[in-house]
PDB file of C-alpha atoms in Angstrom:
ATOM      1  CA  MET A  12    -104.150 -69.134  15.627  1.00 37.00           C
ATOM      2  CA  ALA A  13    -105.162 -65.504  16.552  1.00 39.00           C
ATOM      3  CA  GLY A  14    -108.366 -64.016  16.165  1.00 40.00           C
ATOM      4  CA  PRO A  15    -111.216 -62.889  18.353  1.00 43.00           C
ATOM      5  CA  ALA A  16    -111.057 -65.940  20.915  1.00 44.00           C
ATOM      6  CA  SER A  17    -107.783 -66.160  21.469  1.00 44.00           C
ATOM      7  CA  SER A  18    -108.185 -61.860  21.877  1.00 52.00           C
ATOM      8  CA  GLU A  19    -110.762 -62.162  24.285  1.00 50.00           C
ATOM      9  CA  ALA A  20    -109.083 -65.023  26.257  1.00 42.00           C
ATOM     10  CA  ASP A  21    -105.722 -62.178  26.462  1.00 55.00           C
ATOM     11  CA  ALA A  22    -107.884 -59.820  27.874  1.00 89.00           C
ATOM     12  CA  ILE A  23    -107.218 -58.091  31.174  1.00 90.00           C
ATOM     13  CA  ALA A  24    -109.533 -58.550  34.543  1.00 92.00           C
ATOM     14  CA  VAL A  25    -108.599 -56.609  37.193  1.00 93.00           C
ATOM     15  CA  SER A  26    -104.780 -54.238  35.869  1.00 93.00           C
ATOM     16  CA  LEU A  27    -102.495 -52.645  39.317  1.00 95.00           C
ATOM     17  CA  GLY A  28    -100.415 -49.872  37.580  1.00 95.00           C
ATOM     18  CA  ALA A  29     -96.209 -48.815  40.732  1.00 95.00           C
ATOM     19  CA  VAL A  30     -99.716 -48.999  43.021  1.00 95.00           C
ATOM     20  CA  THR A  31     -98.983 -48.090  46.646  1.00 94.00           C
ATOM     21  CA  LYS A  32    -100.380 -48.171  49.970  1.00 94.00           C
ATOM     22  CA  VAL A  33     -98.995 -45.673  53.502  1.00 93.00           C
ATOM     23  CA  TYR A  34    -101.581 -46.463  56.270  1.00 90.00           C
ATOM     24  CA  ASP A  35    -102.488 -42.722  58.628  1.00 89.00           C
ATOM     25  CA  ASN A  36     -99.922 -44.071  61.194  1.00 90.00           C
ATOM     26  CA  GLY A  37     -96.609 -43.453  58.407  1.00 87.00           C
ATOM     27  CA  VAL A  38     -96.474 -47.438  57.221  1.00 88.00           C
ATOM     28  CA  ALA A  39     -95.651 -48.597  53.350  1.00 90.00           C
ATOM     29  CA  ALA A  40     -97.883 -50.927  53.682  1.00 90.00           C
ATOM     30  CA  LEU A  41     -97.272 -52.107  49.425  1.00 91.00           C
ATOM     31  CA  GLY A  42     -95.902 -50.800  46.805  1.00 79.00           C
ATOM     32  CA  PRO A  43     -95.075 -49.370  44.509  1.00 93.00           C
ATOM     33  CA  LEU A  44     -96.818 -52.913  42.943  1.00 94.00           C
ATOM     34  CA  ASP A  45     -97.906 -53.917  39.235  1.00 95.00           C
ATOM     35  CA  LEU A  46     -99.825 -56.564  38.051  1.00 95.00           C
ATOM     36  CA  ASP A  47    -102.517 -57.422  35.596  1.00 96.00           C
ATOM     37  CA  VAL A  48    -104.436 -60.775  36.082  1.00 95.00           C
ATOM     38  CA  LYS A  49    -106.418 -61.918  32.841  1.00 94.00           C
ATOM     39  CA  ARG A  50    -110.065 -62.519  33.033  1.00 92.00           C
ATOM     40  CA  GLY A  51    -110.625 -65.878  33.346  1.00 92.00           C
ATOM     41  CA  GLU A  52    -106.662 -66.428  35.579  1.00 95.00           C
ATOM     42  CA  PHE A  53    -106.267 -67.699  38.684  1.00 97.00           C
ATOM     43  CA  ILE A  54    -103.493 -66.528  40.412  1.00 97.00           C
ATOM     44  CA  SER A  55    -101.656 -66.705  44.221  1.00 97.00           C
ATOM     45  CA  LEU A  56    -100.268 -63.976  45.447  1.00 97.00           C
ATOM     46  CA  LEU A  57     -98.245 -65.268  48.459  1.00 95.00           C
ATOM     47  CA  GLY A  58     -96.188 -63.596  50.959  1.00 89.00           C
ATOM     48  CA  PRO A  59     -94.886 -63.274  54.453  1.00 86.00           C
ATOM     49  CA  SER A  60     -97.232 -61.442  56.840  1.00 84.00           C
ATOM     50  CA  GLY A  61     -97.291 -57.653  56.513  1.00 85.00           C
ATOM     51  CA  CYS A  62     -96.044 -57.900  52.506  1.00 88.00           C
ATOM     52  CA  GLY A  63     -99.043 -56.414  51.951  1.00 90.00           C
ATOM     53  CA  LYS A  64    -101.315 -58.880  49.909  1.00 92.00           C
ATOM     54  CA  SER A  65    -104.173 -58.322  51.853  1.00 93.00           C
ATOM     55  CA  THR A  66    -104.140 -55.308  51.298  1.00 93.00           C
ATOM     56  CA  ALA A  67    -103.723 -55.763  47.721  1.00 95.00           C
ATOM     57  CA  LEU A  68    -107.189 -57.633  47.554  1.00 95.00           C
ATOM     58  CA  ARG A  69    -108.672 -54.474  49.334  1.00 94.00           C
ATOM     59  CA  LEU A  70    -107.212 -52.430  46.640  1.00 94.00           C
ATOM     60  CA  ILE A  71    -108.882 -54.594  44.016  1.00 94.00           C
ATOM     61  CA  ALA A  72    -111.884 -54.205  45.189  1.00 92.00           C
ATOM     62  CA  GLY A  73    -112.165 -50.755  46.064  1.00 91.00           C
ATOM     63  CA  LEU A  74    -112.808 -51.419  49.869  1.00 92.00           C
ATOM     64  CA  THR A  75    -109.761 -49.405  50.374  1.00 91.00           C
ATOM     65  CA  ALA A  76    -107.628 -46.190  47.874  1.00 92.00           C
ATOM     66  CA  PRO A  77    -104.386 -46.512  46.793  1.00 94.00           C
ATOM     67  CA  SER A  78    -101.940 -44.143  48.058  1.00 94.00           C
ATOM     68  CA  SER A  79    -100.985 -43.255  44.311  1.00 95.00           C
ATOM     69  CA  GLY A  80    -100.331 -45.888  41.071  1.00 94.00           C
ATOM     70  CA  VAL A  81    -103.859 -46.768  39.230  1.00 94.00           C
ATOM     71  CA  VAL A  82    -106.439 -49.347  39.690  1.00 93.00           C
ATOM     72  CA  GLY A  83    -108.349 -50.745  37.082  1.00 91.00           C
ATOM     73  CA  VAL A  84    -111.372 -53.570  37.505  1.00 89.00           C
ATOM     74  CA  SER A  85    -113.125 -55.111  34.437  1.00 81.00           C
ATOM     75  CA  GLN A  86    -117.074 -54.254  34.958  1.00 65.00           C
ATOM     76  CA  ARG A  87    -117.771 -57.005  32.852  1.00 53.00           C
ATOM     77  CA  THR A  88    -119.550 -59.612  34.428  1.00 46.00           C
ATOM     78  CA  ASN A  89    -119.569 -63.161  34.509  1.00 45.00           C
ATOM     79  CA  GLU A  90    -120.726 -64.255  31.024  1.00 45.00           C
ATOM     80  CA  THR A  91    -124.335 -66.174  31.279  1.00 42.00           C
ATOM     81  CA  ARG A  92    -125.823 -63.164  33.590  1.00 43.00           C
ATOM     82  CA  ALA A  93    -125.560 -60.169  35.346  1.00 44.00           C
ATOM     83  CA  GLY A  94    -123.990 -59.677  38.332  1.00 47.00           C
ATOM     84  CA  TYR A  95    -122.332 -58.065  40.484  1.00 51.00           C
ATOM     85  CA  SER A  96    -118.656 -57.865  39.294  1.00 80.00           C
ATOM     86  CA  ILE A  97    -116.625 -58.749  42.206  1.00 91.00           C
ATOM     87  CA  GLY A  98    -117.328 -61.560  45.745  1.00 92.00           C
ATOM     88  CA  PHE A  99    -114.260 -61.137  48.309  1.00 94.00           C
ATOM     89  CA  VAL A 100    -114.643 -63.903  50.734  1.00 95.00           C
ATOM     90  CA  PHE A 101    -112.557 -63.397  53.826  1.00 92.00           C
ATOM     91  CA  GLN A 102    -110.125 -65.568  55.916  1.00 90.00           C
ATOM     92  CA  GLU A 103    -113.118 -66.262  58.527  1.00 89.00           C
ATOM     93  CA  PRO A 104    -116.570 -66.825  57.041  1.00 90.00           C
ATOM     94  CA  THR A 105    -117.954 -63.794  59.683  1.00 90.00           C
ATOM     95  CA  LEU A 106    -121.651 -65.730  59.184  1.00 95.00           C
ATOM     96  CA  MET A 107    -124.619 -64.240  61.283  1.00 96.00           C
ATOM     97  CA  PRO A 108    -125.272 -67.289  64.085  1.00 96.00           C
ATOM     98  CA  TRP A 109    -128.892 -65.517  64.457  1.00 97.00           C
ATOM     99  CA  ALA A 110    -129.460 -66.571  60.843  1.00 97.00           C
ATOM    100  CA  SER A 111    -129.762 -69.386  58.494  1.00 97.00           C
ATOM    101  CA  VAL A 112    -127.230 -70.876  56.439  1.00 97.00           C
ATOM    102  CA  ARG A 113    -129.525 -69.615  53.623  1.00 97.00           C
ATOM    103  CA  ASP A 114    -130.388 -66.103  54.641  1.00 97.00           C
ATOM    104  CA  ASN A 115    -126.744 -65.750  55.034  1.00 97.00           C
ATOM    105  CA  VAL A 116    -126.063 -66.657  51.174  1.00 97.00           C
ATOM    106  CA  ARG A 117    -129.018 -64.157  50.658  1.00 96.00           C
ATOM    107  CA  LEU A 118    -127.140 -61.095  52.405  1.00 95.00           C
ATOM    108  CA  PRO A 119    -125.857 -59.697  49.765  1.00 93.00           C
ATOM    109  CA  LEU A 120    -129.082 -60.319  46.856  1.00 94.00           C
ATOM    110  CA  LYS A 121    -131.024 -58.664  50.376  1.00 93.00           C
ATOM    111  CA  LEU A 122    -128.938 -55.097  50.649  1.00 91.00           C
ATOM    112  CA  GLY A 123    -128.685 -55.259  47.197  1.00 89.00           C
ATOM    113  CA  HIS A 124    -132.921 -54.998  47.483  1.00 92.00           C
ATOM    114  CA  VAL A 125    -132.726 -58.447  44.605  1.00 92.00           C
ATOM    115  CA  PRO A 126    -137.114 -59.695  44.523  1.00 93.00           C
ATOM    116  CA  MET A 127    -137.099 -62.168  46.029  1.00 92.00           C
ATOM    117  CA  ALA A 128    -138.348 -64.711  43.343  1.00 93.00           C
ATOM    118  CA  GLU A 129    -135.548 -63.802  41.700  1.00 93.00           C
ATOM    119  CA  ALA A 130    -132.753 -64.124  45.187  1.00 94.00           C
ATOM    120  CA  ASP A 131    -134.656 -68.161  45.842  1.00 95.00           C
ATOM    121  CA  PRO A 132    -133.035 -70.115  43.278  1.00 95.00           C
ATOM    122  CA  ARG A 133    -129.752 -67.929  43.314  1.00 95.00           C
ATOM    123  CA  VAL A 134    -129.166 -68.621  47.448  1.00 96.00           C
ATOM    124  CA  GLU A 135    -130.336 -72.286  45.981  1.00 96.00           C
ATOM    125  CA  GLU A 136    -127.887 -72.538  43.280  1.00 95.00           C
ATOM    126  CA  ALA A 137    -125.055 -71.451  45.279  1.00 95.00           C
ATOM    127  CA  LEU A 138    -125.791 -73.252  48.205  1.00 96.00           C
ATOM    128  CA  ALA A 139    -125.603 -76.696  45.577  1.00 95.00           C
ATOM    129  CA  GLN A 140    -122.514 -75.124  43.663  1.00 94.00           C
ATOM    130  CA  VAL A 141    -121.015 -75.963  47.151  1.00 95.00           C
ATOM    131  CA  GLY A 142    -122.454 -78.804  48.449  1.00 94.00           C
ATOM    132  CA  LEU A 143    -124.163 -76.874  51.236  1.00 95.00           C
ATOM    133  CA  SER A 144    -128.469 -77.437  50.022  1.00 95.00           C
ATOM    134  CA  GLU A 145    -129.502 -80.529  52.416  1.00 96.00           C
ATOM    135  CA  PHE A 146    -127.735 -77.604  55.107  1.00 97.00           C
ATOM    136  CA  ALA A 147    -129.778 -74.948  54.033  1.00 97.00           C
ATOM    137  CA  ALA A 148    -131.522 -74.636  57.131  1.00 97.00           C
ATOM    138  CA  ALA A 149    -129.219 -75.432  59.489  1.00 97.00           C
ATOM    139  CA  TYR A 150    -127.528 -72.735  61.352  1.00 97.00           C
ATOM    140  CA  PRO A 151    -123.489 -71.548  62.090  1.00 96.00           C
ATOM    141  CA  ARG A 152    -123.274 -73.521  65.074  1.00 96.00           C
ATOM    142  CA  GLU A 153    -124.145 -76.596  63.502  1.00 97.00           C
ATOM    143  CA  LEU A 154    -121.822 -76.133  61.451  1.00 96.00           C
ATOM    144  CA  SER A 155    -118.102 -77.635  60.589  1.00 94.00           C
ATOM    145  CA  GLY A 156    -115.721 -75.081  59.826  1.00 93.00           C
ATOM    146  CA  GLY A 157    -115.177 -76.564  56.596  1.00 93.00           C
ATOM    147  CA  MET A 158    -119.282 -75.773  55.841  1.00 95.00           C
ATOM    148  CA  LYS A 159    -118.851 -72.530  57.174  1.00 96.00           C
ATOM    149  CA  MET A 160    -115.979 -71.884  55.054  1.00 95.00           C
ATOM    150  CA  ARG A 161    -118.690 -73.576  52.260  1.00 95.00           C
ATOM    151  CA  VAL A 162    -121.238 -71.117  53.488  1.00 97.00           C
ATOM    152  CA  SER A 163    -118.952 -68.330  53.291  1.00 96.00           C
ATOM    153  CA  LEU A 164    -118.163 -69.355  49.680  1.00 96.00           C
ATOM    154  CA  ALA A 165    -122.122 -69.674  47.975  1.00 96.00           C
ATOM    155  CA  ARG A 166    -122.202 -65.610  49.635  1.00 96.00           C
ATOM    156  CA  ALA A 167    -120.204 -64.345  47.363  1.00 94.00           C
ATOM    157  CA  LEU A 168    -121.135 -66.959  44.702  1.00 94.00           C
ATOM    158  CA  VAL A 169    -124.736 -65.992  44.850  1.00 94.00           C
ATOM    159  CA  THR A 170    -123.951 -62.583  43.450  1.00 90.00           C
ATOM    160  CA  ASN A 171    -122.415 -64.351  39.712  1.00 90.00           C
ATOM    161  CA  PRO A 172    -118.977 -62.493  39.789  1.00 91.00           C
ATOM    162  CA  GLY A 173    -116.900 -62.014  36.823  1.00 90.00           C
ATOM    163  CA  ILE A 174    -113.968 -61.628  39.876  1.00 94.00           C
ATOM    164  CA  LEU A 175    -113.118 -63.851  43.045  1.00 96.00           C
ATOM    165  CA  LEU A 176    -111.246 -62.818  45.703  1.00 96.00           C
ATOM    166  CA  MET A 177    -109.989 -65.070  48.266  1.00 97.00           C
ATOM    167  CA  ASP A 178    -108.303 -63.709  50.889  1.00 95.00           C
ATOM    168  CA  GLU A 179    -106.260 -66.903  53.223  1.00 93.00           C
ATOM    169  CA  PRO A 180    -109.516 -68.445  53.445  1.00 93.00           C
ATOM    170  CA  PHE A 181    -108.977 -71.452  54.126  1.00 93.00           C
ATOM    171  CA  ALA A 182    -105.648 -71.396  56.114  1.00 89.00           C
ATOM    172  CA  ALA A 183    -107.654 -72.852  60.041  1.00 86.00           C
ATOM    173  CA  LEU A 184    -108.750 -75.625  58.827  1.00 90.00           C
ATOM    174  CA  ASP A 185    -107.023 -79.218  59.333  1.00 91.00           C
ATOM    175  CA  GLU A 186    -105.285 -80.660  55.973  1.00 90.00           C
ATOM    176  CA  ILE A 187    -107.726 -83.368  54.707  1.00 91.00           C
ATOM    177  CA  THR A 188    -110.648 -80.097  54.771  1.00 91.00           C
ATOM    178  CA  ARG A 189    -108.333 -77.478  53.587  1.00 91.00           C
ATOM    179  CA  PHE A 190    -107.221 -80.255  50.500  1.00 92.00           C
ATOM    180  CA  ARG A 191    -110.599 -81.396  49.761  1.00 92.00           C
ATOM    181  CA  LEU A 192    -111.950 -77.419  49.608  1.00 93.00           C
ATOM    182  CA  ASN A 193    -108.848 -76.857  47.079  1.00 94.00           C
ATOM    183  CA  ASN A 194    -110.347 -79.463  44.586  1.00 93.00           C
ATOM    184  CA  ASP A 195    -114.198 -77.873  44.556  1.00 93.00           C
ATOM    185  CA  LEU A 196    -112.430 -74.400  44.255  1.00 95.00           C
ATOM    186  CA  LEU A 197    -110.995 -75.701  41.593  1.00 95.00           C
ATOM    187  CA  ALA A 198    -113.826 -77.196  39.918  1.00 93.00           C
ATOM    188  CA  LEU A 199    -115.720 -74.305  40.476  1.00 94.00           C
ATOM    189  CA  TRP A 200    -113.368 -71.608  38.840  1.00 94.00           C
ATOM    190  CA  ARG A 201    -113.760 -74.268  35.523  1.00 92.00           C
ATOM    191  CA  LYS A 202    -117.935 -74.608  35.659  1.00 91.00           C
ATOM    192  CA  LEU A 203    -118.282 -70.956  35.972  1.00 90.00           C
ATOM    193  CA  ASN A 204    -115.241 -69.411  34.364  1.00 89.00           C
ATOM    194  CA  MET A 205    -114.387 -66.691  36.922  1.00 91.00           C
ATOM    195  CA  THR A 206    -111.477 -64.468  37.713  1.00 94.00           C
ATOM    196  CA  ILE A 207    -109.586 -65.679  41.008  1.00 96.00           C
ATOM    197  CA  VAL A 208    -106.699 -64.180  43.267  1.00 97.00           C
ATOM    198  CA  PHE A 209    -106.322 -66.289  45.721  1.00 98.00           C
ATOM    199  CA  VAL A 210    -104.066 -64.758  49.193  1.00 96.00           C
ATOM    200  CA  THR A 211    -102.121 -67.729  51.158  1.00 94.00           C
ATOM    201  CA  HIS A 212     -99.178 -68.396  53.085  1.00 90.00           C
ATOM    202  CA  SER A 213     -98.729 -71.649  51.519  1.00 93.00           C
ATOM    203  CA  VAL A 214     -96.357 -72.382  48.770  1.00 94.00           C
ATOM    204  CA  PHE A 215     -97.699 -76.206  48.375  1.00 95.00           C
ATOM    205  CA  GLU A 216    -101.988 -74.332  48.246  1.00 95.00           C
ATOM    206  CA  SER A 217    -100.549 -71.790  45.590  1.00 96.00           C
ATOM    207  CA  VAL A 218     -99.133 -74.815  43.410  1.00 96.00           C
ATOM    208  CA  TYR A 219    -101.711 -76.851  43.579  1.00 96.00           C
ATOM    209  CA  LEU A 220    -104.557 -74.091  43.020  1.00 96.00           C
ATOM    210  CA  SER A 221    -102.475 -71.695  40.997  1.00 96.00           C
ATOM    211  CA  GLN A 222    -101.786 -71.021  36.987  1.00 96.00           C
ATOM    212  CA  ARG A 223     -99.859 -68.634  38.218  1.00 97.00           C
ATOM    213  CA  VAL A 224     -98.083 -67.678  41.693  1.00 97.00           C
ATOM    214  CA  VAL A 225     -96.876 -63.976  42.267  1.00 97.00           C
ATOM    215  CA  VAL A 226     -94.498 -64.372  45.106  1.00 95.00           C
ATOM    216  CA  MET A 227     -94.314 -60.759  46.963  1.00 93.00           C
ATOM    217  CA  SER A 228     -91.133 -59.354  49.694  1.00 90.00           C
ATOM    218  CA  SER A 229     -91.541 -57.653  52.973  1.00 88.00           C
ATOM    219  CA  ARG A 230     -92.991 -54.503  53.579  1.00 86.00           C
ATOM    220  CA  PRO A 231     -93.550 -52.997  51.751  1.00 89.00           C
ATOM    221  CA  GLY A 232     -94.719 -56.128  49.537  1.00 89.00           C
ATOM    222  CA  ARG A 233     -93.708 -55.646  45.759  1.00 92.00           C
ATOM    223  CA  ILE A 234     -93.427 -58.902  43.554  1.00 94.00           C
ATOM    224  CA  SER A 235     -90.075 -61.226  43.918  1.00 93.00           C
ATOM    225  CA  ALA A 236     -90.483 -63.134  41.500  1.00 95.00           C
ATOM    226  CA  GLU A 237     -93.724 -64.702  39.273  1.00 96.00           C
ATOM    227  CA  PHE A 238     -93.890 -68.538  38.412  1.00 97.00           C
ATOM    228  CA  ARG A 239     -97.150 -69.752  36.139  1.00 96.00           C
ATOM    229  CA  ILE A 240     -97.798 -73.119  37.327  1.00 95.00           C
ATOM    230  CA  ASP A 241     -98.159 -75.210  33.165  1.00 92.00           C
ATOM    231  CA  THR A 242    -100.105 -78.726  34.293  1.00 88.00           C
ATOM    232  CA  PRO A 243    -102.512 -80.599  32.466  1.00 81.00           C
ATOM    233  CA  GLU A 244    -106.135 -79.574  32.922  1.00 81.00           C
ATOM    234  CA  PRO A 245    -107.986 -80.792  34.199  1.00 84.00           C
ATOM    235  CA  ARG A 246    -105.596 -80.702  37.892  1.00 84.00           C
ATOM    236  CA  VAL A 247    -106.351 -83.752  39.762  1.00 84.00           C
ATOM    237  CA  GLU A 248    -105.358 -84.807  43.159  1.00 85.00           C
ATOM    238  CA  GLU A 249    -102.599 -86.909  41.364  1.00 89.00           C
ATOM    239  CA  PHE A 250    -100.422 -83.862  41.204  1.00 92.00           C
ATOM    240  CA  ARG A 251     -99.910 -83.398  44.722  1.00 91.00           C
ATOM    241  CA  MET A 252     -97.992 -86.773  44.213  1.00 91.00           C
ATOM    242  CA  SER A 253     -96.051 -86.400  40.573  1.00 93.00           C
ATOM    243  CA  ALA A 254     -92.796 -85.227  40.621  1.00 94.00           C
ATOM    244  CA  SER A 255     -93.192 -81.863  38.436  1.00 94.00           C
ATOM    245  CA  TYR A 256     -95.084 -80.444  41.927  1.00 95.00           C
ATOM    246  CA  ALA A 257     -92.064 -80.367  43.751  1.00 96.00           C
ATOM    247  CA  ALA A 258     -90.545 -79.971  41.984  1.00 96.00           C
ATOM    248  CA  TYR A 259     -92.447 -76.552  41.519  1.00 96.00           C
ATOM    249  CA  CYS A 260     -93.032 -76.331  45.118  1.00 96.00           C
ATOM    250  CA  ARG A 261     -88.763 -76.344  45.219  1.00 96.00           C
ATOM    251  CA  GLU A 262     -88.090 -73.766  42.928  1.00 96.00           C
ATOM    252  CA  VAL A 263     -91.601 -71.339  44.616  1.00 96.00           C
ATOM    253  CA  SER A 264     -90.186 -72.033  48.219  1.00 94.00           C
ATOM    254  CA  ASN A 265     -86.101 -71.192  47.426  1.00 94.00           C
ATOM    255  CA  ALA A 266     -88.365 -67.603  45.896  1.00 93.00           C
ATOM    256  CA  LEU A 267     -89.843 -67.335  49.531  1.00 89.00           C
ATOM    257  CA  MET A 268     -87.344 -68.470  52.119  1.00 84.00           C
ATOM    258  CA  PRO A 269     -85.011 -64.610  51.317  1.00 75.00           C
ATOM    259  CA  SER A 270     -88.050 -62.959  53.401  1.00 68.00           C
ATOM    260  CA  TYR A 271     -90.128 -65.199  54.715  1.00 53.00           C
ATOM    261  CA  SER A 272     -87.111 -67.322  57.078  1.00 53.00           C
ATOM    262  CA  GLY A 273     -87.910 -70.176  56.006  1.00 40.00           C
ATOM    263  CA  LEU A 274     -91.445 -70.845  57.365  1.00 41.00           C
ATOM    264  CA  VAL A 275     -92.666 -72.275  53.858  1.00 40.00           C
ATOM    265  CA  GLY A 276     -96.299 -73.895  54.242  1.00 39.00           C
ATOM    266  CA  ALA A 277     -97.024 -72.166  57.748  1.00 35.00           C
TER     267      ALA A 277
END
């Protein structure tokens, strides 16, 4: 039964319309690309290196401008609190080595001139959300790779984003840590009702995490296939062992093969 609630759920958070990106050196990185992401949706962009996945994220974040086409981003923020519309987690944690975990997480609020009385509880909440409350006073050199990435995630969450962009955040981690962070990310997504656009090279990660997997072709990147991953929610670890997971991975792998030379999940 359609109504205001279902209409709201279908609202578009991110829209790319006939977007292209050509760099100053003449390299055509992207497009034309057409992509709509619904509010609250978790999608993965999957494709070979150099196909424009990261470029698409940078366009959504406003870090670079399209050569042509239109990039639309909802300015609506987190439902429960005022915040910034977009959070960005990069492939490398890029933490300040001289600053504590707490101060690294506080950085966006400090740059935004958020008063200390408001910033402190938001920092503590973000650290709790990623399981790092006990390490607030630690320094990056004292952390594992997975913990550093949790700090980077907390730094994005502290701004209360409605849209979270993630550029291969777990690519350099060992498999056990990666699986654990995948599960934690899904739990946060459900709890915070964010829209997530996640870039990865891994078929297996994209199928496990996403409601929709968008496969991109070689440069200039275009959408070559899309897959809706329909599974019961909440998605749990047993899904990795299921026949449906294996079937989705085969479908996505087959769609990726023409442009990725079979290096699936690398």
